[in-house]
XYZ file of C-alpha atoms in Angstrom:
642
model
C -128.905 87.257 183.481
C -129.560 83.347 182.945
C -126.749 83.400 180.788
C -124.334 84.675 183.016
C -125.541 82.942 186.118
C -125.575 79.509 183.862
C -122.211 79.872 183.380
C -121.045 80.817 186.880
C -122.546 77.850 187.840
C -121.161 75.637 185.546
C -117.592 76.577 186.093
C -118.334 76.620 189.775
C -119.540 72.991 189.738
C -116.025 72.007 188.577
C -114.961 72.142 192.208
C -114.819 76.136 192.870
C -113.409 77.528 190.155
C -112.984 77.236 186.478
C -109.838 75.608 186.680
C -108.514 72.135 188.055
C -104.823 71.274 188.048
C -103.921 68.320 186.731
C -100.759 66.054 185.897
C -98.827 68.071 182.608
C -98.081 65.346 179.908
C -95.171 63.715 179.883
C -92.481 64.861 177.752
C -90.392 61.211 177.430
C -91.457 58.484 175.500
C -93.832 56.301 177.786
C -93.541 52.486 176.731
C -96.220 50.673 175.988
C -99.003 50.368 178.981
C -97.509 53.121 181.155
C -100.131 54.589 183.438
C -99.780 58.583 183.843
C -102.687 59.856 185.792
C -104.416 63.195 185.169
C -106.078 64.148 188.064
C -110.249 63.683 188.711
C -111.578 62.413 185.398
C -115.287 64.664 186.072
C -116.446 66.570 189.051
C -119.643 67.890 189.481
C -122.146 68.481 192.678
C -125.296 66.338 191.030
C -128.336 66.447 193.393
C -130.410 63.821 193.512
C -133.339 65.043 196.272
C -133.987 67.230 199.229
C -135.937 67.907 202.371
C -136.808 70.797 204.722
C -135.945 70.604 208.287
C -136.825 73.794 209.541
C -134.949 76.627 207.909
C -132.542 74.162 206.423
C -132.431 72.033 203.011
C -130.800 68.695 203.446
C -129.954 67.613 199.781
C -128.213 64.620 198.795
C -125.860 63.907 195.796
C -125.915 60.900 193.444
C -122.791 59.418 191.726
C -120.323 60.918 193.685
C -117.578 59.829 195.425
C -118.133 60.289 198.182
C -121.976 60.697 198.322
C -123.037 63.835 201.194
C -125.863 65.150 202.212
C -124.875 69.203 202.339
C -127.502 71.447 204.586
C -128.457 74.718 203.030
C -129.137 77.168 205.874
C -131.154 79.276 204.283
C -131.032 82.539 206.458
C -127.481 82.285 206.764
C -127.413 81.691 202.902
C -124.249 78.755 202.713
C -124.235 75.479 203.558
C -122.816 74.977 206.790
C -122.004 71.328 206.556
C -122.089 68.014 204.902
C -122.704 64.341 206.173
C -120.946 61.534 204.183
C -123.529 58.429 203.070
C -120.941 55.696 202.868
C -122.904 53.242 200.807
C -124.856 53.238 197.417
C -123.831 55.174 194.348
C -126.196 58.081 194.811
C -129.197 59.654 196.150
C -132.665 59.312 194.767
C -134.654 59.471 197.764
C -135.472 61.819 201.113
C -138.545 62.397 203.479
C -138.694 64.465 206.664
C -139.856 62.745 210.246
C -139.997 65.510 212.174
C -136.492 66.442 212.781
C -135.411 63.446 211.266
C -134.017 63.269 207.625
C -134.493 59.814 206.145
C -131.750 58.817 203.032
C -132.653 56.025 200.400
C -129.432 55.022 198.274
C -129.053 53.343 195.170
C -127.211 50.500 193.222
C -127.438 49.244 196.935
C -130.539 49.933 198.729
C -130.124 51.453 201.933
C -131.894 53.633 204.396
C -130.469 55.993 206.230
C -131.578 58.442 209.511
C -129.816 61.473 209.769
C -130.764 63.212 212.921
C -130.334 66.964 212.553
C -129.830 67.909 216.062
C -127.014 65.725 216.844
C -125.627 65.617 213.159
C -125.340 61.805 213.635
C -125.806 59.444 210.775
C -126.852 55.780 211.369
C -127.704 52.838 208.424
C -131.496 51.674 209.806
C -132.267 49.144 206.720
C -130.598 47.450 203.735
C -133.154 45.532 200.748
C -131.566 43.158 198.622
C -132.966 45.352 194.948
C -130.799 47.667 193.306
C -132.818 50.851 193.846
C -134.331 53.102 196.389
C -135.782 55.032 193.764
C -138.520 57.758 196.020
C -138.915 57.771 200.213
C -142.746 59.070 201.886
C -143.716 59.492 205.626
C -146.900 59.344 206.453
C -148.722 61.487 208.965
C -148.032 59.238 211.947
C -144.174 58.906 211.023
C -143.775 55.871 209.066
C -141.615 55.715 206.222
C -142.550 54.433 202.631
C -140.136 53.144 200.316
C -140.154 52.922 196.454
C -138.106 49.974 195.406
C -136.884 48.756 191.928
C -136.603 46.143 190.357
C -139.325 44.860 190.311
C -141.197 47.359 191.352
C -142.209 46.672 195.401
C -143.022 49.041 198.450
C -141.849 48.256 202.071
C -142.779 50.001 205.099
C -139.822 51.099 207.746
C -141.374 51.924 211.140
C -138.884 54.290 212.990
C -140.546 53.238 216.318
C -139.143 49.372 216.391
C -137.123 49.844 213.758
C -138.495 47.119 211.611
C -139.114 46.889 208.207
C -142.794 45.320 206.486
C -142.561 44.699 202.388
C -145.549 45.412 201.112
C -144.726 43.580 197.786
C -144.772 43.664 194.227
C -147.217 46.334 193.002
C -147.579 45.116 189.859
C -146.717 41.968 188.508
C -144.170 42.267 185.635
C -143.396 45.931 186.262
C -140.169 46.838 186.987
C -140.219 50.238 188.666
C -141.719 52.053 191.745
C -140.643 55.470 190.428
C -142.550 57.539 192.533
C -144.354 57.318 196.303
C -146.574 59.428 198.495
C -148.858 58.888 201.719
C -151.602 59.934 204.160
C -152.952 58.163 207.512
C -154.917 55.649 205.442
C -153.269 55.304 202.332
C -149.919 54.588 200.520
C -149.910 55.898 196.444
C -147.350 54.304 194.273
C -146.558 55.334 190.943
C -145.266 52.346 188.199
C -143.574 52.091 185.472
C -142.378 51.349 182.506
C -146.150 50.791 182.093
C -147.983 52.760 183.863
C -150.087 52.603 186.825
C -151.333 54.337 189.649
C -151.767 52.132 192.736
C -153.521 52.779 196.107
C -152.504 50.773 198.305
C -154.201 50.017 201.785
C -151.995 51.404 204.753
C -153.852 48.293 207.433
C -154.702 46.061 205.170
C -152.312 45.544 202.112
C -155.224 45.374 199.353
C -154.105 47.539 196.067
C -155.929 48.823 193.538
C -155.355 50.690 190.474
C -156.755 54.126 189.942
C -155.070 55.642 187.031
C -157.581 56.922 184.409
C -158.579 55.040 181.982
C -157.412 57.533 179.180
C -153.459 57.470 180.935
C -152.959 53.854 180.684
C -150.648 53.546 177.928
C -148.501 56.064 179.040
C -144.979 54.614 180.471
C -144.322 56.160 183.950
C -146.521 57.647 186.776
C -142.909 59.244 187.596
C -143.561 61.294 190.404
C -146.631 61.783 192.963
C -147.594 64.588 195.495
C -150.156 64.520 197.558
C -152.677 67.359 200.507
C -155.404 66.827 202.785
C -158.175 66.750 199.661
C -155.735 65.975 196.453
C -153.246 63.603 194.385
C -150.949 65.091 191.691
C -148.785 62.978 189.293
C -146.276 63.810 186.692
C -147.097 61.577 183.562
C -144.193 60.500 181.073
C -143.749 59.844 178.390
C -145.808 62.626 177.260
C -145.191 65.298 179.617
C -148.914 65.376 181.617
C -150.591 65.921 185.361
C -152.969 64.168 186.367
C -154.683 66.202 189.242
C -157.022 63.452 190.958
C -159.518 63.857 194.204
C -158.656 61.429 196.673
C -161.579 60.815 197.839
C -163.441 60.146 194.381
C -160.877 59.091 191.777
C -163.206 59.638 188.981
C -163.394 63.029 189.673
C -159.912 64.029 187.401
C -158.126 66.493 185.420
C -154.915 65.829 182.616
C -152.965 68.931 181.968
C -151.007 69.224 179.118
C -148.045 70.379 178.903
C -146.028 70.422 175.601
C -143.374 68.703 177.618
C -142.213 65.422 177.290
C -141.476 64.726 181.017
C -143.140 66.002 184.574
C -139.898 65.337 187.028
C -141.204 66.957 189.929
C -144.708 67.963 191.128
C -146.080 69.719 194.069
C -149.696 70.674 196.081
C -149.746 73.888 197.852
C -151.830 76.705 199.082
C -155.033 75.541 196.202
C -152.332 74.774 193.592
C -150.744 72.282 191.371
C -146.692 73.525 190.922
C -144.515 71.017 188.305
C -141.765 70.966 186.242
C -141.286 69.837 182.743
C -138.631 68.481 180.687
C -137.142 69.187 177.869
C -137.173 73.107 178.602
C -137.147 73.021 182.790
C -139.664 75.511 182.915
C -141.816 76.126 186.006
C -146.110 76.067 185.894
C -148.997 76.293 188.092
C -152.400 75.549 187.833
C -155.643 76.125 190.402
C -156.421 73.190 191.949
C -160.306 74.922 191.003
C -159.768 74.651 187.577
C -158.485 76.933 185.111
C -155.406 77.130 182.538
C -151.879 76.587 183.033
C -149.816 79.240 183.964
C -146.172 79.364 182.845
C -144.348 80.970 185.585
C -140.598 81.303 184.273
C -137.143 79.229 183.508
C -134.149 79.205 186.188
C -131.963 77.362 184.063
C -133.144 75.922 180.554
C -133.061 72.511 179.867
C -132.652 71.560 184.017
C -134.260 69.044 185.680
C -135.979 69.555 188.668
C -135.555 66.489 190.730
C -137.325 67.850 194.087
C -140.373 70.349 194.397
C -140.518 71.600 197.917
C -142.667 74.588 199.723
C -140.923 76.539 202.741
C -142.373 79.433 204.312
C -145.271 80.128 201.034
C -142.306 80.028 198.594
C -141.568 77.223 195.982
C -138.294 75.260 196.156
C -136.738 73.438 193.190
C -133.949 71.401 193.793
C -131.635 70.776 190.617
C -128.274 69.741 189.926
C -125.822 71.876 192.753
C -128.698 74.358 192.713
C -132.002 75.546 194.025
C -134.353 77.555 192.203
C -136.687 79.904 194.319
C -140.319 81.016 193.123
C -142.446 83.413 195.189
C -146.116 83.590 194.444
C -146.083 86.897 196.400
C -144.570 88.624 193.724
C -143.762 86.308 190.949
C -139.896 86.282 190.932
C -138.081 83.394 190.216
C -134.538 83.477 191.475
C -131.578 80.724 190.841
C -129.184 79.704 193.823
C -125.773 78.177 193.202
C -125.297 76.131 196.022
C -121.875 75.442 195.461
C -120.621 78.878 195.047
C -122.524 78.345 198.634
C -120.194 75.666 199.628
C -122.062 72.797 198.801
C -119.323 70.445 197.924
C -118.273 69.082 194.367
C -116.409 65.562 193.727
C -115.239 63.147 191.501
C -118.492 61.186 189.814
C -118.950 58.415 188.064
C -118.126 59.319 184.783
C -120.230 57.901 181.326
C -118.085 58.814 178.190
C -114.738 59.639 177.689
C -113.374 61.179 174.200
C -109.787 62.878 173.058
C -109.952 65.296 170.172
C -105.489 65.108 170.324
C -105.539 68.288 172.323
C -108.187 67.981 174.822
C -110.160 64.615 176.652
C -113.874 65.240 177.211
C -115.332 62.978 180.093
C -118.719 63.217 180.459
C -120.903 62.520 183.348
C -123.994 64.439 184.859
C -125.140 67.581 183.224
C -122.028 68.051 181.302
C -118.433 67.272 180.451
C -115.291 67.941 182.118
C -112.808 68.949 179.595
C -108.908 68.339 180.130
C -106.504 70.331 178.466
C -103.292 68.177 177.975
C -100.991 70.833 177.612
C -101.888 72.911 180.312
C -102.880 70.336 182.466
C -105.551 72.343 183.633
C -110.050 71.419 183.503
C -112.802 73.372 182.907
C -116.457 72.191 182.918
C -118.785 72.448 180.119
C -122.077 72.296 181.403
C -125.107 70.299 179.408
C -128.095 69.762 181.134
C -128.231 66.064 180.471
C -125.206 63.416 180.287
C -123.026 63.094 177.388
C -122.946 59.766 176.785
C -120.322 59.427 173.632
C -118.512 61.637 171.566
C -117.186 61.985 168.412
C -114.445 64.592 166.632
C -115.019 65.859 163.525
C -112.248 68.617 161.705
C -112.455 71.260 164.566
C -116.029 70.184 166.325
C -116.419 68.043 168.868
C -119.880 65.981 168.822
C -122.004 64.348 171.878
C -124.839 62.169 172.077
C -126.609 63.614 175.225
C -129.193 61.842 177.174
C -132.125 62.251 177.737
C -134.337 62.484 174.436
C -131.493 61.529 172.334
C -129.928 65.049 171.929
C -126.903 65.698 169.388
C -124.754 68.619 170.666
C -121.758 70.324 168.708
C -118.833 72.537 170.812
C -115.918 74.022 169.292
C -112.884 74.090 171.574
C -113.326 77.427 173.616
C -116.284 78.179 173.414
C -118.120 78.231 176.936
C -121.277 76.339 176.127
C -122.246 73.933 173.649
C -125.248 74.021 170.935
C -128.066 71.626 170.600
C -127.923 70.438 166.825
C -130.961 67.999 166.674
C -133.040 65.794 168.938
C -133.613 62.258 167.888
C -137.464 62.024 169.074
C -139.074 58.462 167.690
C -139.447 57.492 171.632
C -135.312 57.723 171.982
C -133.552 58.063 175.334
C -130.261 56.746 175.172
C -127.082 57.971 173.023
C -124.918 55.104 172.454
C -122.170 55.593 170.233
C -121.446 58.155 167.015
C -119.063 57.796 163.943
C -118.689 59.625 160.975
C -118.899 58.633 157.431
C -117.186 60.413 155.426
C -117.762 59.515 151.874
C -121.124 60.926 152.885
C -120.716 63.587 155.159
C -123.020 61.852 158.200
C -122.759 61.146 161.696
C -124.294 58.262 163.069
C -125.946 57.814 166.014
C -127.317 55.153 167.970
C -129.392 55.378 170.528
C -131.812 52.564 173.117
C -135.597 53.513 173.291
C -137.154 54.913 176.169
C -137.690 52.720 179.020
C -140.923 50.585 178.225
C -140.763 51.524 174.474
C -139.511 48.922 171.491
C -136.726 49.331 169.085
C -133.987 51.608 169.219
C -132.838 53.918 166.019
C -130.310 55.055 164.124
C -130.175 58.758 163.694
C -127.845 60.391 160.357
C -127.001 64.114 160.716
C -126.064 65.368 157.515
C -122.837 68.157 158.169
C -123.702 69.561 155.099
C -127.375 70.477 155.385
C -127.561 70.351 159.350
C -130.655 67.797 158.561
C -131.374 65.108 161.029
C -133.233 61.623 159.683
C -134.035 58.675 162.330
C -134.534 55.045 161.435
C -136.590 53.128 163.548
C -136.433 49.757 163.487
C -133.376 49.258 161.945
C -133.107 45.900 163.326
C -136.804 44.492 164.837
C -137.016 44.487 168.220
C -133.104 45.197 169.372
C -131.428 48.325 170.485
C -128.629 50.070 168.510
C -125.330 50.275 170.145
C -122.373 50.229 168.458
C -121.795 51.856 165.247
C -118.539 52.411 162.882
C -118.385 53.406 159.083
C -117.178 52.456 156.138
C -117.399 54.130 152.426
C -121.012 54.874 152.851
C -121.621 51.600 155.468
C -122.789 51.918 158.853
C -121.929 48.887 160.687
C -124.035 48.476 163.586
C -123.905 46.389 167.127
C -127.245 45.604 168.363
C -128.405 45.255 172.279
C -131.011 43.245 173.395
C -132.261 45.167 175.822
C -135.094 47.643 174.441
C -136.629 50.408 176.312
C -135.154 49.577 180.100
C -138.250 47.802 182.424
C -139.322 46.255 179.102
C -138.294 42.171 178.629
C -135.909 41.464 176.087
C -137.837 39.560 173.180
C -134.965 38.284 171.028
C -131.933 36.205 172.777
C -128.415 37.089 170.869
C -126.974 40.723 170.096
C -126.232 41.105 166.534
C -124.129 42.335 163.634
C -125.790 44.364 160.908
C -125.045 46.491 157.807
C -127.214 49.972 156.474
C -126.392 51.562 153.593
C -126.111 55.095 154.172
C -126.343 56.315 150.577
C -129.389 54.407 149.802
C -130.936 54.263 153.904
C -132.052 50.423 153.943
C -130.658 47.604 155.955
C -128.225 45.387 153.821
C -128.086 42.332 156.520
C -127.509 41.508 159.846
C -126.557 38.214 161.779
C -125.681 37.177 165.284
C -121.870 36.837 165.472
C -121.359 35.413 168.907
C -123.748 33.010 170.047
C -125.424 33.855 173.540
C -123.837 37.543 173.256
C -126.495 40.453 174.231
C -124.751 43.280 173.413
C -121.877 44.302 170.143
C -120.490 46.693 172.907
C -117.405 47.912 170.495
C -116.739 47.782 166.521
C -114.152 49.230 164.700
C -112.860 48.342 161.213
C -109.857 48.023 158.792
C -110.018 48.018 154.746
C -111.093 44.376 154.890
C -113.074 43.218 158.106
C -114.883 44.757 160.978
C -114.172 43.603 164.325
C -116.466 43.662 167.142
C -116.419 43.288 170.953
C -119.284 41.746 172.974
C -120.557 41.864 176.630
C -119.016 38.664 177.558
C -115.675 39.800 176.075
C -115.618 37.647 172.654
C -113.844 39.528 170.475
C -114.642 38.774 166.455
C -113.463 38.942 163.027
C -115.983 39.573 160.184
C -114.646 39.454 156.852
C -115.944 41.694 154.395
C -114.787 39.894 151.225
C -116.016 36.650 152.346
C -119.045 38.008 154.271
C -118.943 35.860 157.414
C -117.348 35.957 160.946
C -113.591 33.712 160.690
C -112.236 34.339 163.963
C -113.237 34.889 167.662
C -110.824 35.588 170.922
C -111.909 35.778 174.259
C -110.254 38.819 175.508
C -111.106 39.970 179.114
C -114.135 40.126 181.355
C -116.926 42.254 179.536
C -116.278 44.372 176.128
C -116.819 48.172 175.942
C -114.993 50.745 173.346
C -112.951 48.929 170.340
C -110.247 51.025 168.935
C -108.320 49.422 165.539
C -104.806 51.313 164.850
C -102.980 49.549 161.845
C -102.818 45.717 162.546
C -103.677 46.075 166.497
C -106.557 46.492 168.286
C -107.372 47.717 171.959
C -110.476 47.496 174.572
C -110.592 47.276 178.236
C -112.591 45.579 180.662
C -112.813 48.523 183.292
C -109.786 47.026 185.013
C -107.206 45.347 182.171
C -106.171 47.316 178.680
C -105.949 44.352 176.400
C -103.934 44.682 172.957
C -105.068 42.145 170.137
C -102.944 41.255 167.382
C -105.557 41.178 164.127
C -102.666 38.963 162.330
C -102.206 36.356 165.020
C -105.589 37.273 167.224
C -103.109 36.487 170.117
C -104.120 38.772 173.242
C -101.722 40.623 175.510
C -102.641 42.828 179.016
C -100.708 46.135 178.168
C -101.955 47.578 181.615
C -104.183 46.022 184.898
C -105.477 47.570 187.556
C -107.482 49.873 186.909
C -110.378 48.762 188.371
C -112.481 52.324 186.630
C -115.462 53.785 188.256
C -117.906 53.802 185.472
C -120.957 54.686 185.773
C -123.694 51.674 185.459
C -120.580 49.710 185.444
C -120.075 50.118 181.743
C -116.355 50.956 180.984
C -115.571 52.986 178.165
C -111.803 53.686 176.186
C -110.917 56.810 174.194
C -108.001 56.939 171.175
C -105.881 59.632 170.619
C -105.648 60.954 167.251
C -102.083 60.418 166.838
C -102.464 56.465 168.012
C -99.826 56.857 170.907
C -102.125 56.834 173.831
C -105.335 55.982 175.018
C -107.543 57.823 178.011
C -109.172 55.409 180.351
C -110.160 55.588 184.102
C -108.812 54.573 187.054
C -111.122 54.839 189.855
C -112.694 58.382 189.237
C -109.066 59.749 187.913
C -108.728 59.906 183.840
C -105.893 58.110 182.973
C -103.372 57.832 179.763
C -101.759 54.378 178.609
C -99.085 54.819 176.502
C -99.234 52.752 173.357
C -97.228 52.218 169.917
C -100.111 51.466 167.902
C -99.434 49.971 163.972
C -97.812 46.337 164.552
């Protein structure tokens, strides 16, 4: 029965049905740079949070375009209506003042009041900090604010209006991931180191109470709180700490087997979380006791929300709910857009063309356009595909979180997790294929907090997966392409996210695949922090850097001869023949590799990427490339060889 309803809801999620029309390809020959738009690159109904107003679940979307908040009437079972939030790219946050519904956005930090008896909507606060990242009201009707980065909590008082910052919580931490409060107190949780802060409601003072035993942990991601109790969901290594609040010494840590505790919740004498990898549902007495597993809605979901209506268990995942009753132990799963709730175009993350077919991916799958029939169908993951590679028949992604590899053959409804990268990896960044030795290669950026990213190779022939970590000290891996047994790799500054970067320019580096050592590495453009894009011919590799350099590395004379500046930022690098084509998010720029002369091919795109990182897909037969603009997947026509 999971089965089936997983993949009602996955097709469902793709905007009502299993099929969106799109623009059919065009049969004349396009010249170079023509634009031909395809319709919405990837829709999907991602939830970010909800809250109970009554009989009704307010929930609120993230990456969408534009971002709602749908109601869920839950004795009427559909949603009966949805609120636009105009600003932000998604929502993280929601508490409840009375019949108030409070709204905290992201990559611009805004509150929000929706009042549920009137339906009206009106902005109450704007913070100059890119997140909003958890909302709490305390008993008297204040609201508490999570903020990031760095990590700081500000008070909104709904009574004049008027906002007080409480601060940094930490110094040097990034991240307020996760927020709860009483009449006396305010609890924040911190990351990417972790902490557990009480902070003083009248006063201001802070202090830290997180165990002694937890403190090397990365995140105190989320925090739930009753009259007598605290509960927190500890990551990196799946753990809940259940803590009296009157005598923090007086603890328990439950393990889980999970690597991540999402969502958490205190009711009726117990502890109810979540955990991640497997999205699995437990329960333990508050008294003491083991814990109970209690059942899977959908495997592999996250859970961003626990909430209690009526003595049953709400979990709020991506364009779903799942429903637990302790009265008789079901567990039931809710599509709430087969409900209504409404699905858009996202932000997407990846985008890949096999020749047939262009996979975008965004959150908790890929949309997948086929170019002949000009039709999409979504193919759910539960994480976000964040590159993907082709291979003879099989289409590859690198899925975040945990570093998953995925395989899908065209057709089929659902993809199949190959391997997981472990070694503290979050963050698929780009694959190629070797095939002198029959690998893929991965790269992937560490958990947030955590050092050194890695380079995964999974063999095709034996199905075996092997990570390298470090490859190069104290960088991320980013960009990868391979050569007769050579994995040429583009390096990132930037570790684990929330973690300082310790080294100052991106770099260039070679592994040899047969033999799995690092051959060299050097830093090709000076002040560069991230090889965004590499390709290669017989003779060089070429790279592309976050500030739009564009270099030559010649393998005969082993040294970088030539640099362009080509637009605004680099992303994807695709070589065909004697050219060579990236894009800025808004320009498709063509480089000559005999002359290095530049030329725009196409403007205007202006793509809605996701985290603002653009990305560029080649066709197989070198006649087109697959970009976005806005949310729509595009195709520019090119002529490839020179």
């Amino acid at each position: 029965m999971i089965q089936r309803r997983r993949f009602l809801q996955l097709t469902a999620v793709a905007g009502g049905s299993a099929l969106l029309p799109a623009a059919p390809a065009h049969a004349h020959t396009a010249a170079e740079g023509e634009v031909t738009v395809l319709g919405p690159a990837s829709v999907t109904s991602a939830l970010g949070n909800g809250e109970f107003v009554g009989g009704v679940l307010y929930a609120g979307t993230r990456g969408l375009s534009p971002n709602v908040v749908g109601a869920y009437d839950l004795a009427r079972d559909t949603v009966t209506g949805h609120t636009d939030i105009p600003t932000g790219i998604g929502v993280w946050a929601m508490c409840a003042v009375g019949t108030d519904v409070y709204i905290g956005t992201h990559g611009r930090s805004d509150l929000y009041r929706l009042d549920t008896l009137t339906g009206a909507l009106s902005k109450v606060g704007a913070y100059s900090h890119p997140y909003i990242w958890g909302l709490a009201s305390s008993p008297d009707g204040k609201v508490y604010l999570a903020i990031s980065e760095p990590g700081r909590v500000v008070e909104y008082d709904p009574a004049t209006g008027t906002s007080r910052d409480l601060g940094v919580i930490v110094e040097g931490e990034a991240y307020v991931r996760s927020i709860a409060a009483d009449a006396t107190t305010v609890y924040a949780g911190i990351g990417a180191h972790a902490h557990l802060i009480a902070i003083d409601r009248a006063t201001g003072a802070k202090r830290d109470i997180l165990p002694a035993e937890l403190a090397a942990r990365d995140f105190v991601a989320s925090l739930t709180i009753s009259d007598t109790h605290l509960a927190g969901g500890i990551s990196s290594n799946g753990e809940v700490l259940v803590m009296s609040k009157s005598d923090p010494s007086d603890h328990r840590v439950l393990a889980t087997g999970e690597k991540y505790i999402p969502s958490v919740l205190l009711h009726d004498g117990y502890v109810y979380f979540t955990g991640r990898p497997t999205g699995t549902l437990y329960r333990c007495r508050l008294d003491g006791g083991a814990v109970e597993t209690l059942g899977v809605a959908l495997p592999e979901a996250a859970t961003h929300r626990l909430l209690s209506h009526e003595g049953r268990i709400y979990g709020v995942q991506d364009g779903a709910v799942f429903v637990y009753d302790p009265a008789d132990g079901s567990l039931d799963y809710v599509n709430l857009v087969q409900r209504g709730f409404r699905a858009a175009p996202e932000q997407p993350m990846s985008v890949h063309s096999d020749g047939r077919r262009v996979y975008v991916g965004g959150k908790g799958g890929a949309d997948i356009h086929d170019l002949k029939a000009g039709t999409s169908t979504r193919l759910g993951i539960p994480g976000e595909p964040k590159t993907a590679l082709t291979v003879r028949d099989v289409t590859y992604l690198g899925v975040y979180t945990q570093g998953l590899l995925y395989a899908h053959r065209a057709g089929e409804p659902s993809a199949t997790l190959l391997a997981k990268t472990g070694n503290q990896q979050d963050r698929p960044r780009d694959l190629a294929h070797d095939a002198l030795t029959g690998l893929i290669a991965m790269t992937t950026q560490p958990e947030p907090g955590q050092l050194n990213g890695a380079l995964s190779l999974y063999s095709l022939r034996t199905g075996k997966l092997d990570t390298y970590r470090p490859v190069v000290e104290r960088q991320s891996l980013y960009a990868v392409t391979c050569r007769v047994g050579v994995a040429y790799l583009g390096t990132n500054i930037q570790e684990g996210l929330g973690l300082p970067p310790v080294t100052t320019t991106a770099r260039l580096a070679a592994f040899d695949l047969r033999a799995r050592k690092l051959l060299w590495q050097l830093e090709p453009v000076p002040g560069a922090k991230v090889v965004r894009g590499l390709a290669h011919t017989p003779l060089a590799v070429y790279g592309v850097t976050d500030t739009g350099i564009l270099f030559e590395y010649d393998l005969l004379h082993r040294k970088v001869t030539r640099t362009v500046k080509v637009g605004a930022k680099g992303s994807d690098l695709h070589v065909s023949g004697l050219v060579a084509y990236t894009t800025d998010g808004d320009a498709i720029y063509k480089v000559d590799l005999v002359t290095f002369a530049v030329k725009t091919i196409a403007s205007g795109l202006a793509g809605e990427w996701f985290g603002g990182e653009p990305k560029l897909a080649l066709d197989p037969s070198r006649k087109a490339l697959y970009g976005v603009r806005g949310r729509d997947l595009v195709r520019i026509a090119v002529t490839g060889r020179r």
